[in-house]
Tab-separated table of C-alpha atoms and ligand atoms in Angstrom:
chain	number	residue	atom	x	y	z
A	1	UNK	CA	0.000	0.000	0.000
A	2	UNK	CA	2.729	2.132	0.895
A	3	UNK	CA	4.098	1.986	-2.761
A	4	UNK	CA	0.578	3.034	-4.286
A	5	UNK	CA	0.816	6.212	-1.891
A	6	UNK	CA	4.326	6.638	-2.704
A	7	UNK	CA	2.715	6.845	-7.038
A	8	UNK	CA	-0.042	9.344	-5.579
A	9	UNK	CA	2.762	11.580	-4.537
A	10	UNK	CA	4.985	11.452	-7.403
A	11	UNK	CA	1.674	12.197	-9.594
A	12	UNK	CA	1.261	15.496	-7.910
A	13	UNK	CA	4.889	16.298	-7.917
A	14	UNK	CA	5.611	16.195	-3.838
A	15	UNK	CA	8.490	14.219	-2.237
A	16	UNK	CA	7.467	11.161	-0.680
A	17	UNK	CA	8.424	11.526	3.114
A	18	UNK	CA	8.201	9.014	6.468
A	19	UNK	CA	5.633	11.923	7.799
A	20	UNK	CA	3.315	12.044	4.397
A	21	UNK	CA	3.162	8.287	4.023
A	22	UNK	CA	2.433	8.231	7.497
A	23	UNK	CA	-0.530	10.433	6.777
A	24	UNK	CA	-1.764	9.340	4.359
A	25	UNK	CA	-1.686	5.573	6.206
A	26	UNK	CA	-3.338	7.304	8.978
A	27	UNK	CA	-6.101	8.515	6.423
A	28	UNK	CA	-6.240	5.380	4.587
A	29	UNK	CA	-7.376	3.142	8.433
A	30	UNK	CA	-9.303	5.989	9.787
A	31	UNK	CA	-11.470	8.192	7.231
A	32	UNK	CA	-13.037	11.886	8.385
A	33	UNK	CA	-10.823	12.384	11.660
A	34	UNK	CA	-9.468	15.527	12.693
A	35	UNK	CA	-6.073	17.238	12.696
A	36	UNK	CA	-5.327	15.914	16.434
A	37	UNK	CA	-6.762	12.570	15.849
A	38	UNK	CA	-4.312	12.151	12.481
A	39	UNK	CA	-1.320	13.458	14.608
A	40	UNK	CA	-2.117	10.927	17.373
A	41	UNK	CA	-1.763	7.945	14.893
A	42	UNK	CA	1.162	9.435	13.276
A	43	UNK	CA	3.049	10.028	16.596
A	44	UNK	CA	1.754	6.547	17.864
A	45	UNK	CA	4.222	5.138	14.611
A	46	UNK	CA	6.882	7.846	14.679
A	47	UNK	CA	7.184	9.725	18.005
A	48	UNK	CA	9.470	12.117	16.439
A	49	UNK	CA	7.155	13.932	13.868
A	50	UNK	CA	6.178	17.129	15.645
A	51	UNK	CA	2.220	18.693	15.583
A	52	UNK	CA	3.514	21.207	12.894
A	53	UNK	CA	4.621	18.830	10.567
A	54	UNK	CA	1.205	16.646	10.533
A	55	UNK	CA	-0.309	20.105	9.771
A	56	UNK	CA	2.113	21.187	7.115
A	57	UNK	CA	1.577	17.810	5.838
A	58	UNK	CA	-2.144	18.112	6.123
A	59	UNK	CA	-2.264	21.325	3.927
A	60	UNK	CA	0.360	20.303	1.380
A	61	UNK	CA	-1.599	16.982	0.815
A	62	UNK	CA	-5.068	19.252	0.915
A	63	UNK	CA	-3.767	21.727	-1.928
A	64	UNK	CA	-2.004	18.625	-3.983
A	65	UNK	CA	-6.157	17.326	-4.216
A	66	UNK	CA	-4.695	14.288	-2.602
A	67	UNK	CA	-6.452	14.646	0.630
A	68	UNK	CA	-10.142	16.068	0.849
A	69	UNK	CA	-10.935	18.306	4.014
A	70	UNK	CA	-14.475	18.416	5.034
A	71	UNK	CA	-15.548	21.291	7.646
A	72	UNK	CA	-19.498	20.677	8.774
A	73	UNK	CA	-21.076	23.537	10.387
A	74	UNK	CA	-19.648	23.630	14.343
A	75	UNK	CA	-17.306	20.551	13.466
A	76	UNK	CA	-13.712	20.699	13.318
A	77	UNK	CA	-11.982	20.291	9.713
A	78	UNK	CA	-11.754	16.278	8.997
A	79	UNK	CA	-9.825	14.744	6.369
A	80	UNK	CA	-9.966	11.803	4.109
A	81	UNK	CA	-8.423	10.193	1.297
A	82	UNK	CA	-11.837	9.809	-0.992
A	83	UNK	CA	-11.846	13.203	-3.266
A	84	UNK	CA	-12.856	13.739	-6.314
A	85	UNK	CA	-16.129	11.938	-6.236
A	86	UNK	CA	-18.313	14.709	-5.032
A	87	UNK	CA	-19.718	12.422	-2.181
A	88	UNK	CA	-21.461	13.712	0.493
A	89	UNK	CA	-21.346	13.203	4.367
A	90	UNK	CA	-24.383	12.160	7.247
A	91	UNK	CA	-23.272	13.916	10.463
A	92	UNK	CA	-24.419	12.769	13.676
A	93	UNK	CA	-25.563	16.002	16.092
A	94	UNK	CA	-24.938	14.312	19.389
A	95	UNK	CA	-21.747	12.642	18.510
A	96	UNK	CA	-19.900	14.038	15.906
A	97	UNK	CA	-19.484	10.782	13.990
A	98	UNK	CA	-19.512	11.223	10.112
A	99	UNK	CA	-20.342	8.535	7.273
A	100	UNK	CA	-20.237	8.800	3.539
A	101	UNK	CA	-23.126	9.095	1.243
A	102	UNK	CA	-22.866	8.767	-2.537
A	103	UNK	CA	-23.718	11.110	-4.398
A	104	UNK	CA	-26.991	10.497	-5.901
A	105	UNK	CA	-26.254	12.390	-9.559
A	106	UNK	CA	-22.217	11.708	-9.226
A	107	UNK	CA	-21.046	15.410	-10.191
A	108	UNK	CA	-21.048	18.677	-8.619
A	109	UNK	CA	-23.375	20.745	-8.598
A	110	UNK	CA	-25.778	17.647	-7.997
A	111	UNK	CA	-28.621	20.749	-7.228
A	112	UNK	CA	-30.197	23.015	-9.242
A	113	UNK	CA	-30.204	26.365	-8.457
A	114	UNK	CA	-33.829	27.670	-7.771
A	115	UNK	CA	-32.646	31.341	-9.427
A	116	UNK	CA	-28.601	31.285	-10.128
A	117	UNK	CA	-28.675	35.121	-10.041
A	118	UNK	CA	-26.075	34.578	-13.015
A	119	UNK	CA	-23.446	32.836	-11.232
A	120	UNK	CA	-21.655	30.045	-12.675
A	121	UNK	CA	-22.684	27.608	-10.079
A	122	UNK	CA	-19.929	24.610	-9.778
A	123	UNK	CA	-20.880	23.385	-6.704
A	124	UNK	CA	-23.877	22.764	-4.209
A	125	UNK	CA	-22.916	21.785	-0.524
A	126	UNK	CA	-24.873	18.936	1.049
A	127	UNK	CA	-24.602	18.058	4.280
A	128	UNK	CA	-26.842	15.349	5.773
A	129	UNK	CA	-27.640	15.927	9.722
A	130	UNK	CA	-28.988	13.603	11.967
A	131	UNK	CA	-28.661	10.890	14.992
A	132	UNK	CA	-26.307	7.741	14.004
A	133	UNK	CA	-27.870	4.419	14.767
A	134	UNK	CA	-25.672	4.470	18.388
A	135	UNK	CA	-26.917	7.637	19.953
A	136	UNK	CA	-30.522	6.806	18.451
A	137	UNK	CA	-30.009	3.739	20.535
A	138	UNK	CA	-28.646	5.349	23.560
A	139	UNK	CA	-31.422	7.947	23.927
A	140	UNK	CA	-34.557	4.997	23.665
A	141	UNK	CA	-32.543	3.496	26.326
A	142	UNK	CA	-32.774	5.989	28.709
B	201	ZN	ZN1	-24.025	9.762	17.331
B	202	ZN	ZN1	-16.161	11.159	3.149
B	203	ZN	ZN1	-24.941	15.012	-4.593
């Protein structure tokens, strides 16, 4: 796996490092965590890597479209490693927790634009909210 990240690099033009394979294995296990979460996993494999290299890492991987980071409203910026497939994301509002949902039409903007007020719209935010299946579970529990 390490060699297929190590291809993804070289296609964007950045140097494959210890600390962006590391990220990117980090990504690869645990989809939609957040900055301190990814530095976690990459200090719990190399104890040397400091915070501000898992976020220079973060943001070089974010602007080389290798890495997507999602923000929901209130959330803290989460990254993954599935871009470029205009998918969407079901956020839990007691937890937190975040799944993927396909995009039903496959391409942004997958809405139309009641009035575009002459825009060129390329792209229409969705964000599903709601209780996951463990918190839904939890609170008929009570
Ligand atoms: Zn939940
Ligand atoms: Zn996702
Ligand atoms: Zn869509």
């Amino acid at each position: 796996m390490a060699s297929d990240f190590e291809t993804r690099l070289r296609a964007v033009s950045l140097r494959v490092t210890r600390p962006r394979l590391a990220v990117l294995t980090a990504l690869r296990d645990h989809p939609h965590v957040a900055t301190d979460t990814v530095i976690a996993l990459v200090r719990a494999d190399q104890p040397t890597v400091s915070h501000q290299a898992v976020y220079d890492v973060l943001r070089a991987l974010t602007d080389a479209g290798l890495v997507r980071r999602i923000q929901p409203a209130r959330a803290t910026a989460r990254y993954e490693l599935r871009v470029g497939d205009n998918h969407h994301h079901v956020v839990c509002r007691s937890c937190g927790a975040i799944a993927d949902v396909d995009c039903a039409v496959g391409h942004a903007p997958c809405l139309t634009a009641s009035d575009h007020h002459g825009f060129v719209v390329d792209e229409a935010e969705v964000v599903y909210w709601g209780t996951c299946p463990g918190c839904a579970t939890a609170r008929t529990s009570q």
